[in-house]
Short mmCIF file of C-alpha atoms in Angstrom, two decimals:
data_model
loop_
_atom_site.label_atom_id
_atom_site.label_comp_id
_atom_site.label_asym_id
_atom_site.label_seq_id
_atom_site.Cartn_x
_atom_site.Cartn_y
_atom_site.Cartn_z
CA MET G 4 12.82 -18.18 37.43
CA PHE G 5 10.56 -19.76 34.79
CA TYR G 6 7.59 -17.56 35.63
CA ASP G 7 9.88 -14.59 35.82
CA ILE G 8 10.98 -15.20 32.22
CA LEU G 9 7.42 -15.91 31.11
CA VAL G 10 6.01 -12.67 32.52
CA TYR G 11 8.87 -10.28 31.84
CA GLY G 12 9.59 -11.78 28.43
CA PHE G 13 5.96 -11.11 27.55
CA ILE G 14 6.26 -7.51 28.71
CA GLN G 15 9.52 -7.05 26.79
CA SER G 16 7.83 -8.49 23.67
CA LEU G 17 4.95 -6.05 23.87
CA ALA G 18 7.43 -3.21 24.40
CA LEU G 19 9.14 -4.28 21.16
CA VAL G 20 5.79 -4.41 19.37
CA LEU G 21 5.15 -0.83 20.50
CA MET G 22 8.63 0.31 19.43
CA ALA G 23 8.63 -1.42 16.06
CA PHE G 24 5.08 -1.25 14.80
CA GLY G 25 5.29 2.35 13.62
CA PHE G 26 8.41 1.59 11.59
CA SER G 27 6.74 -1.47 10.08
CA LEU G 28 3.57 0.46 9.23
CA VAL G 29 5.46 3.21 7.40
CA TYR G 30 7.55 0.73 5.45
CA GLY G 31 4.57 -1.47 4.65
CA VAL G 32 2.48 1.33 3.21
CA SER G 33 5.01 3.66 1.59
CA ARG G 34 8.17 1.52 1.25
CA LEU G 35 10.00 4.29 3.09
CA PRO G 36 12.50 3.08 5.71
CA ASN G 37 11.99 5.70 8.43
CA PHE G 38 15.38 5.89 10.10
CA ALA G 39 14.15 8.93 12.05
CA HIS G 40 11.83 6.60 13.97
CA GLY G 41 13.98 6.47 17.11
CA ALA G 42 14.50 10.23 17.08
CA ILE G 43 10.75 10.86 16.88
CA TYR G 44 10.34 8.46 19.80
CA VAL G 45 12.77 10.43 21.95
CA LEU G 46 11.52 13.80 20.77
CA THR G 47 7.93 12.96 21.77
CA GLY G 48 9.19 12.07 25.24
CA PHE G 49 10.94 15.43 25.62
CA VAL G 50 8.00 17.37 24.15
CA ALA G 51 5.72 15.73 26.73
CA TRP G 52 8.29 16.58 29.42
CA VAL G 53 8.36 20.24 28.38
CA PHE G 54 4.55 20.49 28.28
CA PHE G 55 4.26 18.72 31.64
CA LYS G 56 7.16 20.10 33.67
CA GLN G 57 7.73 23.53 32.14
CA ALA G 58 4.30 24.52 30.83
CA GLY G 59 2.65 22.89 33.83
CA LEU G 60 -0.12 21.14 31.88
CA PRO G 61 -1.80 18.04 33.33
CA TYR G 62 0.14 14.94 32.29
CA PHE G 63 -2.66 13.50 30.19
CA VAL G 64 -3.00 16.74 28.18
CA ALA G 65 0.77 16.97 27.77
CA ALA G 66 0.85 13.39 26.47
CA VAL G 67 -1.93 13.98 23.94
CA LEU G 68 -0.30 17.19 22.71
CA ALA G 69 3.08 15.47 22.38
CA ILE G 70 1.59 12.63 20.33
CA ALA G 71 -0.26 15.10 18.10
CA ALA G 72 3.03 16.97 17.63
CA ALA G 73 4.69 13.71 16.58
CA GLY G 74 1.96 13.16 13.96
CA LEU G 75 2.36 16.70 12.64
CA LEU G 76 6.12 16.25 12.47
CA GLY G 77 5.56 13.07 10.43
CA VAL G 78 3.41 14.94 7.89
CA LEU G 79 5.99 17.73 7.64
CA ILE G 80 8.87 15.27 7.19
CA TYR G 81 6.99 13.54 4.38
CA TYR G 82 5.92 16.59 2.41
CA LEU G 83 9.08 18.68 2.92
CA ILE G 84 11.72 16.00 2.49
CA LEU G 85 10.73 12.40 1.80
CA LYS G 86 8.37 13.18 -1.08
CA ARG G 87 11.28 14.59 -3.05
CA VAL G 88 13.59 11.60 -2.59
CA ARG G 89 10.97 8.84 -2.67
CA GLY G 90 12.01 6.11 -5.08
CA MET G 91 15.74 6.67 -4.60
CA GLU G 92 16.38 4.02 -1.98
CA VAL G 93 19.80 5.13 -0.76
CA SER G 94 18.63 8.74 -0.53
CA GLU G 95 15.61 7.68 1.50
CA VAL G 96 17.88 6.06 4.08
CA ILE G 97 20.33 8.96 4.12
CA ALA G 98 17.58 11.59 4.39
CA THR G 99 15.66 9.89 7.17
CA TYR G 100 18.82 9.04 9.09
CA ALA G 101 19.97 12.65 8.76
CA ILE G 102 16.64 13.89 10.14
CA GLY G 103 17.04 11.48 13.04
CA LEU G 104 20.60 12.63 13.76
CA ALA G 105 19.58 16.28 13.56
CA LEU G 106 16.70 15.77 16.01
CA LEU G 107 18.67 13.70 18.52
CA GLU G 108 21.86 15.73 18.48
CA GLY G 109 19.74 18.90 18.39
CA LEU G 110 18.12 17.81 21.65
CA ARG G 111 21.55 17.19 23.13
CA TYR G 112 22.68 20.62 21.90
CA LEU G 113 19.69 22.19 23.64
CA GLY G 114 20.96 20.73 26.89
CA PHE G 115 18.84 17.62 27.32
CA ARG G 116 21.73 15.53 28.63
CA GLY G 117 22.21 13.09 31.46
CA SER G 118 19.58 11.07 33.24
CA THR G 119 17.85 13.78 35.22
CA TYR G 120 14.75 13.88 33.02
CA THR G 121 11.90 11.56 33.86
CA LEU G 122 8.28 11.15 32.88
CA PRO G 123 5.77 10.05 35.52
CA PRO G 124 4.16 6.62 35.17
CA ALA G 125 0.47 6.63 34.32
CA LEU G 126 -0.23 4.10 37.07
CA ASP G 127 1.45 3.35 40.39
CA GLY G 128 1.46 0.19 42.40
CA VAL G 129 2.53 -3.43 42.04
CA SER G 130 0.57 -6.63 41.42
CA PHE G 131 1.63 -10.26 41.51
CA ILE G 132 1.23 -12.45 38.42
CA PHE G 133 2.27 -16.11 39.04
CA ASP G 134 3.94 -14.77 42.20
CA VAL G 135 6.10 -12.46 40.09
CA PRO G 136 5.86 -8.80 41.11
CA VAL G 137 4.88 -6.57 38.17
CA ASP G 138 4.36 -2.83 38.46
CA HIS G 139 1.18 -1.39 37.04
CA GLN G 140 2.92 0.70 34.40
CA ARG G 141 4.18 -2.53 32.80
CA ILE G 142 0.69 -4.04 32.89
CA PHE G 143 -0.56 -0.83 31.29
CA LEU G 144 2.12 -1.29 28.60
CA VAL G 145 0.83 -4.77 27.76
CA VAL G 146 -2.80 -3.63 27.65
CA LEU G 147 -1.93 -0.64 25.51
CA GLY G 148 0.17 -2.78 23.15
CA PHE G 149 -2.83 -5.01 22.47
CA ALA G 150 -5.17 -2.02 22.27
CA MET G 151 -2.89 -0.47 19.65
CA LEU G 152 -2.87 -3.64 17.54
CA ALA G 153 -6.66 -3.87 17.80
CA THR G 154 -7.05 -0.23 16.80
CA ILE G 155 -4.85 -0.62 13.74
CA TRP G 156 -6.71 -3.79 12.77
CA LEU G 157 -10.12 -2.11 13.08
CA LEU G 158 -8.83 0.96 11.25
CA THR G 159 -7.67 -1.06 8.24
CA LYS G 160 -10.87 -3.09 8.17
CA TYR G 161 -13.61 -0.56 8.67
CA THR G 162 -12.46 2.91 7.65
CA ARG G 163 -11.96 4.39 4.22
CA ILE G 164 -8.46 5.66 5.06
CA GLY G 165 -7.47 2.36 6.64
CA ARG G 166 -8.59 0.41 3.59
CA ALA G 167 -6.70 2.79 1.33
CA LEU G 168 -3.56 2.16 3.41
CA LYS G 169 -4.08 -1.58 3.10
CA GLY G 170 -4.58 -1.31 -0.65
CA VAL G 171 -1.45 0.79 -1.17
CA ALA G 172 0.54 -1.57 1.06
CA GLN G 173 -0.32 -4.50 -1.23
CA ASP G 174 -0.12 -2.87 -4.67
CA GLU G 175 0.47 0.84 -4.87
CA ARG G 176 -0.23 1.18 -8.58
CA ALA G 177 -3.45 -0.84 -8.46
CA ALA G 178 -4.58 1.46 -5.63
CA MET G 179 -3.84 4.53 -7.77
CA MET G 180 -6.05 3.15 -10.53
CA LEU G 181 -8.91 3.15 -8.01
CA GLY G 182 -8.45 6.82 -7.15
CA ILE G 183 -6.22 6.49 -4.07
CA ASP G 184 -3.56 9.22 -3.82
CA SER G 185 -0.31 7.54 -2.86
CA ASP G 186 1.22 10.78 -1.53
CA VAL G 187 -1.67 11.24 0.89
CA THR G 188 -1.52 7.64 2.07
CA ALA G 189 2.26 7.84 2.51
CA ALA G 190 1.94 11.05 4.56
CA ILE G 191 -0.78 9.45 6.69
CA ALA G 192 1.42 6.39 7.17
CA VAL G 193 4.44 8.47 8.27
CA ALA G 194 2.19 10.48 10.61
CA LEU G 195 0.63 7.34 12.09
CA GLY G 196 4.04 5.69 12.44
CA SER G 197 5.38 8.75 14.24
CA MET G 198 2.38 8.83 16.55
CA LEU G 199 2.87 5.16 17.36
CA ALA G 200 6.52 5.90 18.17
CA GLY G 201 5.26 8.68 20.43
CA VAL G 202 2.76 6.43 22.21
CA ALA G 203 5.50 3.86 22.76
CA ALA G 204 7.80 6.54 24.17
CA LEU G 205 5.26 7.84 26.67
CA ILE G 206 4.57 4.31 27.94
CA ILE G 207 8.15 3.05 28.03
CA PHE G 208 10.10 6.13 29.21
CA PRO G 209 8.48 6.22 32.68
CA LEU G 210 10.08 2.79 33.31
CA GLY G 211 13.53 4.40 33.11
CA SER G 212 14.79 7.89 32.49
CA LEU G 213 14.44 10.13 29.49
CA VAL G 214 17.76 10.03 27.62
CA VAL G 215 18.69 10.92 24.03
CA GLU G 216 20.69 7.69 23.57
CA GLU G 217 17.45 5.69 23.69
CA GLY G 218 16.71 6.99 20.18
CA TYR G 219 19.52 4.98 18.59
CA LYS G 220 18.61 1.91 20.63
CA VAL G 221 14.94 2.05 19.67
CA LEU G 222 15.84 2.48 16.00
CA ILE G 223 18.03 -0.64 16.07
CA TYR G 224 15.38 -2.61 17.99
CA ALA G 225 12.69 -1.57 15.51
CA ILE G 226 14.84 -2.48 12.51
CA ALA G 227 15.79 -5.83 14.06
CA VAL G 228 12.15 -6.72 14.71
CA CYS G 229 11.10 -5.67 11.20
CA VAL G 230 13.95 -7.47 9.45
CA VAL G 231 13.37 -10.70 11.37
CA GLY G 232 9.61 -10.51 10.81
CA GLY G 233 9.88 -9.59 7.14
CA LEU G 234 9.96 -5.91 6.16
CA GLY G 235 6.48 -4.54 5.70
CA SER G 236 4.70 -7.59 7.13
CA TRP G 237 2.59 -6.58 10.12
CA ALA G 238 1.95 -10.12 11.32
CA GLY G 239 5.67 -10.84 11.00
CA THR G 240 6.47 -7.77 13.09
CA VAL G 241 4.35 -9.02 15.98
CA MET G 242 5.74 -12.55 15.74
CA ALA G 243 9.34 -11.35 15.59
CA ALA G 244 8.72 -9.04 18.56
CA PHE G 245 7.76 -12.07 20.64
CA VAL G 246 10.71 -14.18 19.49
CA LEU G 247 13.18 -11.36 20.12
CA GLY G 248 11.48 -10.18 23.30
CA TYR G 249 11.82 -13.60 24.92
CA SER G 250 15.36 -14.03 23.58
CA GLN G 251 16.29 -10.70 25.11
CA TYR G 252 14.77 -11.49 28.45
CA ILE G 253 16.39 -14.93 28.60
CA THR G 254 19.72 -13.24 27.88
CA VAL G 255 19.09 -10.82 30.73
CA ALA G 256 18.09 -13.62 33.09
CA TYR G 257 21.03 -15.94 32.37
CA GLY G 258 23.62 -13.53 31.02
CA LYS G 259 24.22 -9.82 31.34
CA PRO G 260 21.69 -7.04 30.59
CA HIS G 261 24.02 -5.30 28.16
CA PHE G 262 23.94 -8.34 25.86
CA GLN G 263 20.39 -7.34 24.91
CA MET G 264 21.67 -5.26 22.02
CA VAL G 265 23.91 -8.13 20.87
CA VAL G 266 20.82 -10.35 20.60
CA MET G 267 19.17 -7.85 18.29
CA LEU G 268 22.19 -7.38 16.05
CA LEU G 269 22.86 -11.12 15.85
CA ALA G 270 19.21 -11.64 14.92
CA ILE G 271 19.57 -9.21 12.01
CA ILE G 272 22.73 -10.92 10.78
CA ALA G 273 21.30 -14.43 11.18
CA THR G 274 18.10 -13.48 9.36
CA LEU G 275 19.97 -11.92 6.47
CA ILE G 276 22.11 -15.05 6.09
CA ILE G 277 19.47 -17.74 6.56
CA ARG G 278 16.20 -16.20 5.36
CA PRO G 279 16.70 -12.67 4.00
CA SER G 280 12.99 -12.00 3.54
CA GLY G 281 12.26 -12.73 7.22
CA PHE G 282 9.44 -14.84 8.70
CA PHE G 283 6.86 -13.43 6.32
CA GLY G 284 8.64 -12.38 3.15
CA ARG G 285 5.96 -10.40 1.43
CA GLN G 286 3.34 -12.38 -0.47
CA LYS G 287 5.86 -14.60 -2.20
CA GLN G 288 3.76 -17.75 -2.28
CA LEU G 289 0.64 -15.92 -3.35
CA GLN G 290 2.30 -14.05 -6.17
CA GLU G 291 3.49 -17.24 -7.80
CA ARG G 292 -0.08 -18.39 -8.30
CA VAL G 293 -1.27 -15.38 -10.25
CA MET P 28 -16.34 11.27 -24.17
CA LEU P 29 -12.68 10.33 -24.01
CA GLU P 30 -10.42 11.45 -26.84
CA ALA P 31 -6.74 10.97 -27.50
CA SER P 32 -4.92 12.84 -30.20
CA GLY P 33 -1.36 12.34 -31.36
CA VAL P 34 -0.38 10.27 -28.33
CA MET P 35 3.24 9.18 -28.53
CA VAL P 36 5.24 7.33 -25.91
CA PHE P 37 8.97 6.69 -26.08
CA TYR P 38 10.88 4.31 -23.81
CA GLU P 39 14.36 5.80 -24.24
CA ASN P 40 14.55 5.90 -28.05
CA MET P 41 12.13 3.07 -28.61
CA LEU P 42 8.80 4.24 -29.96
CA ALA P 43 6.09 2.38 -28.01
CA LEU P 44 3.10 4.36 -29.26
CA ASN P 45 3.15 6.28 -32.52
CA ASN P 46 0.70 9.11 -33.05
CA ILE P 47 -2.40 7.37 -31.76
CA ASP P 48 -5.77 9.07 -32.28
CA LEU P 49 -8.67 7.53 -30.48
CA ASN P 50 -12.21 8.53 -29.77
CA CYS P 51 -14.52 6.89 -27.28
CA PRO P 52 -18.08 8.31 -27.24
CA ASP P 53 -20.32 8.25 -24.17
CA ASN P 54 -21.78 4.81 -23.55
CA GLY P 55 -19.74 3.30 -26.38
CA VAL P 56 -17.65 0.15 -26.41
CA ILE P 57 -14.29 0.47 -28.16
CA GLY P 58 -11.99 -2.41 -28.94
CA ILE P 59 -8.22 -2.19 -29.29
CA PHE P 60 -6.64 -5.25 -30.84
CA GLY P 61 -3.04 -6.09 -31.45
CA ALA P 62 -0.37 -8.70 -30.87
CA ASN P 63 1.73 -9.03 -27.76
CA SER P 64 3.93 -5.91 -27.27
CA ALA P 65 2.02 -3.94 -29.93
CA GLY P 66 1.49 -1.15 -27.38
CA LYS P 67 -1.97 -1.96 -26.01
CA SER P 68 -0.99 -1.79 -22.37
CA THR P 69 1.11 1.33 -22.91
CA LEU P 70 -1.95 2.97 -24.47
CA MET P 71 -4.05 1.96 -21.46
CA TYR P 72 -1.38 3.36 -19.13
CA ALA P 73 -1.36 6.59 -21.13
CA LEU P 74 -5.15 6.91 -20.98
CA SER P 75 -5.36 6.12 -17.27
CA GLY P 76 -2.37 8.26 -16.23
CA ILE P 77 -0.40 5.33 -14.80
CA ILE P 78 2.30 6.16 -17.37
CA LEU P 79 3.07 9.33 -15.37
CA ASP P 80 3.76 7.25 -12.28
CA ILE P 81 5.92 4.83 -14.28
CA GLN P 82 7.79 7.79 -15.77
CA HIS P 83 8.33 9.35 -12.32
CA LYS P 84 9.50 6.12 -10.67
CA GLU P 85 11.89 5.33 -13.53
CA LYS P 86 13.32 8.83 -13.28
CA MET P 87 13.80 8.57 -9.51
CA ARG P 88 15.67 5.30 -9.69
CA GLY P 89 17.71 6.42 -12.66
CA GLY P 90 16.10 3.94 -15.02
CA GLU P 91 14.55 4.34 -18.45
CA ARG P 92 13.75 7.79 -19.76
CA ILE P 93 10.10 7.86 -20.81
CA SER P 94 8.86 10.72 -23.02
CA LEU P 95 5.20 11.51 -23.59
CA PHE P 96 3.59 13.61 -26.32
CA GLY P 97 0.06 14.33 -27.48
CA GLU P 98 -3.12 15.20 -25.70
CA ILE P 99 -5.84 13.30 -23.89
CA ARG P 100 -9.21 14.98 -23.32
CA HIS P 101 -12.17 13.95 -21.22
CA ASN P 102 -15.46 15.73 -21.92
CA GLY P 103 -13.49 18.36 -23.80
CA GLU P 104 -11.05 19.15 -20.99
CA ALA P 105 -7.37 18.28 -21.35
CA ILE P 106 -6.39 15.71 -18.70
CA THR P 107 -2.91 14.94 -20.08
CA GLY P 108 -1.20 16.25 -16.91
CA LEU P 109 -3.56 14.66 -14.39
CA LYS P 110 -2.23 11.85 -12.24
CA ALA P 111 -3.85 8.42 -12.22
CA HIS P 112 -5.83 8.99 -9.03
CA GLN P 113 -7.11 12.34 -10.31
CA ARG P 114 -8.25 10.70 -13.54
CA ALA P 115 -9.95 7.98 -11.51
CA GLN P 116 -11.77 10.74 -9.63
CA ARG P 117 -13.00 12.01 -13.02
CA GLY P 118 -14.28 8.52 -13.79
CA ILE P 119 -11.48 7.03 -15.90
CA VAL P 120 -10.72 3.75 -14.19
CA LEU P 121 -8.28 1.10 -15.38
CA CYS P 122 -8.77 -2.61 -14.73
CA PRO P 123 -5.16 -3.61 -15.40
CA GLU P 124 -3.58 -6.45 -17.30
CA ARG P 125 -2.97 -9.51 -15.12
CA ARG P 126 -5.62 -8.15 -12.74
CA ARG P 127 -3.37 -6.95 -9.91
CA LEU P 128 -5.77 -7.76 -7.09
CA PHE P 129 -4.80 -7.16 -3.47
CA PRO P 130 -3.78 -10.78 -2.86
CA GLU P 131 -3.92 -10.85 0.95
CA SER P 132 -7.31 -9.14 1.14
CA SER P 133 -10.56 -11.04 0.83
CA VAL P 134 -12.78 -10.61 -2.21
CA PHE P 135 -15.07 -8.42 -0.13
CA GLU P 136 -12.16 -6.26 0.98
CA ASN P 137 -10.87 -5.91 -2.59
CA LEU P 138 -14.26 -4.57 -3.59
CA ALA P 139 -14.38 -2.35 -0.50
CA ILE P 140 -10.97 -0.84 -1.28
CA GLY P 141 -12.23 -0.33 -4.83
CA GLY P 142 -15.05 1.74 -3.38
CA HIS P 143 -12.62 4.38 -2.09
CA LEU P 144 -14.22 7.07 -4.27
CA ALA P 145 -17.80 5.85 -3.82
CA THR P 146 -20.26 7.06 -1.21
CA ARG P 147 -21.59 4.48 1.23
CA ALA P 148 -24.83 4.13 -0.73
CA GLN P 149 -23.01 3.85 -4.07
CA ALA P 150 -20.69 1.22 -2.66
CA ARG P 151 -23.58 -0.88 -1.37
CA GLU P 152 -25.49 -0.58 -4.63
CA THR P 153 -22.43 -1.38 -6.80
CA MET P 154 -21.51 -4.35 -4.61
CA ALA P 155 -24.99 -5.80 -5.20
CA PHE P 156 -24.63 -5.17 -8.94
CA VAL P 157 -21.26 -6.96 -9.06
CA MET P 158 -22.71 -9.99 -7.27
CA GLU P 159 -25.57 -10.03 -9.76
CA LEU P 160 -23.13 -9.66 -12.68
CA PHE P 161 -20.88 -12.48 -11.44
CA PRO P 162 -22.96 -14.79 -9.21
CA ALA P 163 -19.89 -17.05 -8.85
CA LEU P 164 -18.39 -14.46 -6.47
CA LYS P 165 -21.26 -14.69 -3.98
CA LYS P 166 -19.83 -17.63 -2.10
CA LEU P 167 -16.22 -16.45 -2.36
CA THR P 168 -16.50 -13.11 -0.55
CA ARG P 169 -14.43 -14.26 2.47
CA ARG P 170 -11.70 -15.95 0.37
CA ALA P 171 -8.29 -14.28 -0.01
CA ALA P 172 -8.09 -12.93 -3.56
CA GLY P 173 -4.64 -14.46 -4.11
CA PHE P 174 -6.11 -17.94 -3.80
CA LEU P 175 -8.78 -17.55 -6.49
CA SER P 176 -8.58 -19.01 -9.98
CA GLY P 177 -7.70 -16.72 -12.88
CA GLY P 178 -11.31 -16.39 -13.99
CA GLU P 179 -12.56 -15.58 -10.50
CA GLN P 180 -9.76 -13.05 -10.11
CA GLN P 181 -10.75 -11.37 -13.35
CA MET P 182 -14.34 -11.08 -12.13
CA VAL P 183 -13.14 -9.50 -8.88
CA ALA P 184 -10.89 -7.14 -10.83
CA ILE P 185 -13.76 -5.93 -13.01
CA GLY P 186 -15.99 -5.64 -9.95
CA ARG P 187 -13.33 -3.69 -8.08
CA ALA P 188 -12.95 -1.25 -10.98
CA LEU P 189 -16.76 -0.81 -11.11
CA MET P 190 -16.73 0.03 -7.39
CA ALA P 191 -14.71 3.16 -8.26
CA GLN P 192 -17.82 4.46 -10.10
CA PRO P 193 -16.22 4.76 -13.55
CA LYS P 194 -17.61 6.74 -16.47
CA VAL P 195 -15.04 5.17 -18.78
CA LEU P 196 -13.89 1.67 -17.87
CA LEU P 197 -10.55 0.60 -19.34
CA LEU P 198 -10.26 -3.19 -19.51
CA ASP P 199 -6.74 -4.32 -20.34
CA GLU P 200 -6.70 -7.88 -21.68
CA PRO P 201 -9.53 -9.19 -19.50
CA LEU P 202 -9.43 -12.61 -21.18
CA LEU P 203 -5.70 -13.22 -20.77
CA GLY P 204 -5.08 -16.79 -19.70
CA LEU P 205 -8.71 -17.71 -19.11
CA ALA P 206 -10.44 -20.91 -20.19
CA PRO P 207 -12.94 -20.40 -23.05
CA SER P 208 -15.93 -21.15 -20.81
CA ILE P 209 -14.82 -18.44 -18.36
CA GLN P 210 -13.95 -16.05 -21.21
CA HIS P 211 -17.58 -16.30 -22.17
CA ILE P 212 -18.81 -15.10 -18.75
CA VAL P 213 -16.33 -12.22 -18.69
CA VAL P 214 -17.11 -11.06 -22.23
CA GLU P 215 -20.87 -11.24 -21.71
CA SER P 216 -20.52 -8.87 -18.77
CA ILE P 217 -19.36 -6.06 -21.09
CA PRO P 218 -22.75 -5.33 -22.75
CA GLN P 219 -24.45 -5.73 -19.39
CA ILE P 220 -22.12 -3.20 -17.75
CA ARG P 221 -22.64 -0.81 -20.64
CA LYS P 222 -26.42 -1.07 -20.46
CA GLU P 223 -26.97 -1.05 -16.71
CA ARG P 224 -24.19 1.31 -15.59
CA ASN P 225 -24.53 3.57 -18.63
CA ILE P 226 -20.74 3.86 -19.07
CA SER P 227 -18.19 3.54 -21.86
CA VAL P 228 -15.81 0.61 -22.06
CA ILE P 229 -12.47 0.47 -23.83
CA VAL P 230 -11.28 -3.12 -24.06
CA THR P 231 -7.98 -4.47 -25.37
CA GLU P 232 -7.33 -8.03 -26.50
CA GLN P 233 -4.78 -9.97 -28.52
CA TYR P 234 -7.37 -12.20 -30.05
CA ALA P 235 -10.39 -10.25 -31.28
CA ARG P 236 -12.88 -12.98 -32.00
CA PRO P 237 -14.61 -13.35 -28.60
CA VAL P 238 -14.84 -9.60 -28.07
CA ILE P 239 -15.66 -8.19 -31.52
CA PRO P 240 -19.44 -8.88 -31.38
CA TYR P 241 -19.72 -6.54 -28.40
CA VAL P 242 -17.68 -3.56 -29.63
CA ASP P 243 -19.02 -0.69 -31.75
CA TYR P 244 -15.73 0.45 -33.14
CA ALA P 245 -12.25 -0.98 -33.03
CA TYR P 246 -8.63 -0.06 -33.65
CA ILE P 247 -5.92 -2.47 -34.73
CA ILE P 248 -2.48 -1.65 -33.37
CA GLU P 249 0.78 -2.98 -34.77
CA ASN P 250 4.19 -1.92 -33.45
CA GLY P 251 2.69 1.05 -31.66
CA SER P 252 0.77 2.46 -34.62
CA ALA P 253 -2.93 2.22 -35.36
CA VAL P 254 -2.86 0.45 -38.72
CA MET P 255 -6.59 0.15 -39.18
CA GLU P 256 -9.80 1.25 -37.59
CA GLY P 257 -13.47 0.77 -38.29
CA THR P 258 -16.75 -0.55 -37.04
CA SER P 259 -16.69 -4.15 -35.97
CA ARG P 260 -18.45 -5.14 -39.20
CA GLU P 261 -15.91 -3.37 -41.42
CA LEU P 262 -13.02 -5.05 -39.63
CA PHE P 263 -14.66 -8.43 -39.65
CA GLU P 264 -15.14 -8.26 -43.40
CA ASN P 265 -11.56 -7.24 -44.14
CA PRO P 266 -9.74 -10.42 -45.31
CA ASP P 267 -6.27 -9.43 -43.94
CA ILE P 268 -7.68 -8.57 -40.56
CA LYS P 269 -9.79 -11.69 -40.56
CA ALA P 270 -6.75 -13.88 -41.08
CA ALA P 271 -4.57 -12.09 -38.56
CA TYR P 272 -6.96 -11.38 -35.69
CA PHE P 273 -9.94 -13.69 -36.00
CA GLY P 274 -8.10 -16.90 -36.69
CA CYS P 275 -9.92 -17.87 -39.88
CA GLY P 276 -8.96 -17.37 -43.49
#
C-alpha cells in the first residue's frame, strides 16, 4: 500500500503539474486568469481525435497539429478578446470563462457526448516499480512532465523571448522601459499556456476517455494548484502540485475516488483562510528590502 | 536630439506638469532639479512613454483620468503617440526611480533581459562596458538582484538601461537613498557614459549639488512648472537657486 501511494501519488502530482503549469505561466506573465484553460485542454483532445480518427493522419502528426492549433487559438483569444478587457479584473474572468463555456458546450452541441471517444496511448505495456504495476503511458507522463519543466526553464534562461517573459512576469513596466512589448509577451504567454494545456490533454486523455466534463475538472484542478502554490509563482505551482497530488492519491487509497475534487476545493478554501498568497506569495520578502 | 514642447499632464484636475519646454542636444547632459513631487518623475514618464501605459491602466480599472498635451520630438520626428517599448526601440530608455530591478533574477540575468533590443555582439560588448564602469558588480553577477544593497542595485539599473542600447538615457533620481560614497561612484559614471557611449543623458535629482558639475544645462522645476533654466554655471551663481538646491547660502 505504501509503495502504491508513493508511485501513483507521484504520477498524479506530475499530472497536476502538466494540467496547471499553463495556467500558472499565463497568469505569471500577463496577470490574466485564463478560465478557458480547461476548455482548451478538452478542445485539443478532440482536435487530435478528429485529425487522427476522421482525417486518418498518423497519431504523432495529429498530436502536433492539435497542439499547434491550441497555440494559434491562444493568440487569437488574446488579440481578439483579452487585449480589450485587460486591466479590468472582473471582465477578464468573465470573458475567459465565457470563452471556456462556449468551447465546451459548443463541443457538446456538435455531438461530442458520452464516453465513446478515446485517444490511443503513445506507449503500451506495463512495468513494475517497487513491485507496483505501472503502465508505460503513465511513465511517459512523468518523463514528459519533467521534460516540460526543463524546457520552460531553459527557454526562460537562454532565449530572448524567454527572458522577455521572465522580465514582464517580474515587473511589466520596467520591461517596457527596456523595449519589451507587453502585448506580444502576453500573447506568447497565452499561446504557450494553451499549448501546455494541449500537451497535458494528449498525455492524460489516453488514460481514460475523452469527455467534455473533464474541462471543468481540469480548470478547478489548475486553479487549486495555482492558488495553493501562490498565483503566478512557478516554483509554488510545482510544489503545490506535489502536495495536492499526494493528498488526492491518499484520499483515493483510503477513501473514495470521488472525494478527489473535495480535496482540491478544500485546499483552495484552506489556503485562502490561512495563507491567502499561497506557498510563494510573489516576492513579498524581497520587495520589502528595496 | 530630444525635444519637448508645451508638455502638460493632468491627473484628474491636478496639474502635474505645466507647459514644459525642454531641449536635449545629442551627446549632452541635461539636469532636471526640483523638490519631491515637483513633477520630475512625471516628466520622465512623459518623455519615455510610460505615462501612456499608466493612463491606459488607470482608464481600464476606472481610476484616475490622466490627460496629456504637448509634443515630444526625437530627431525631429514627433513621438508623442509612441508607446514606451517603441520609444525604447528608438533609443529613449528610462532608468526608473527606485530602480525597479527584476528582484528574483540574478544581476547577470537583469542585464541579459536589458539586452532585449541588442544584438548578441552588442550585448556582449555592453556587458563588458558595464563591468568596467562598475567593477563592484563583477563578483555579484550570480546574486539575486533583490538581495543587493541600494547602491549596487542602482549600478545594475544603469547597466540594464545601457544594455538596451540607448541614444538618450533618462536617469530618474539615481542617487535616491544612497550613501555619499556610493553617490560618488554613480555620479562619476555619467561623464564616462557620455564620453564612451556617445549618448545624451537626462538626469533628475532633488538635491543638485553632486550632479551639477557634470551637467551642461539644467532646468529647475517647482509645482510642475519650469521656473528657471540655464547652464550649470548660471544656476550655480544664482543666489536663490544656490540656497534652495545646493544647500549653501
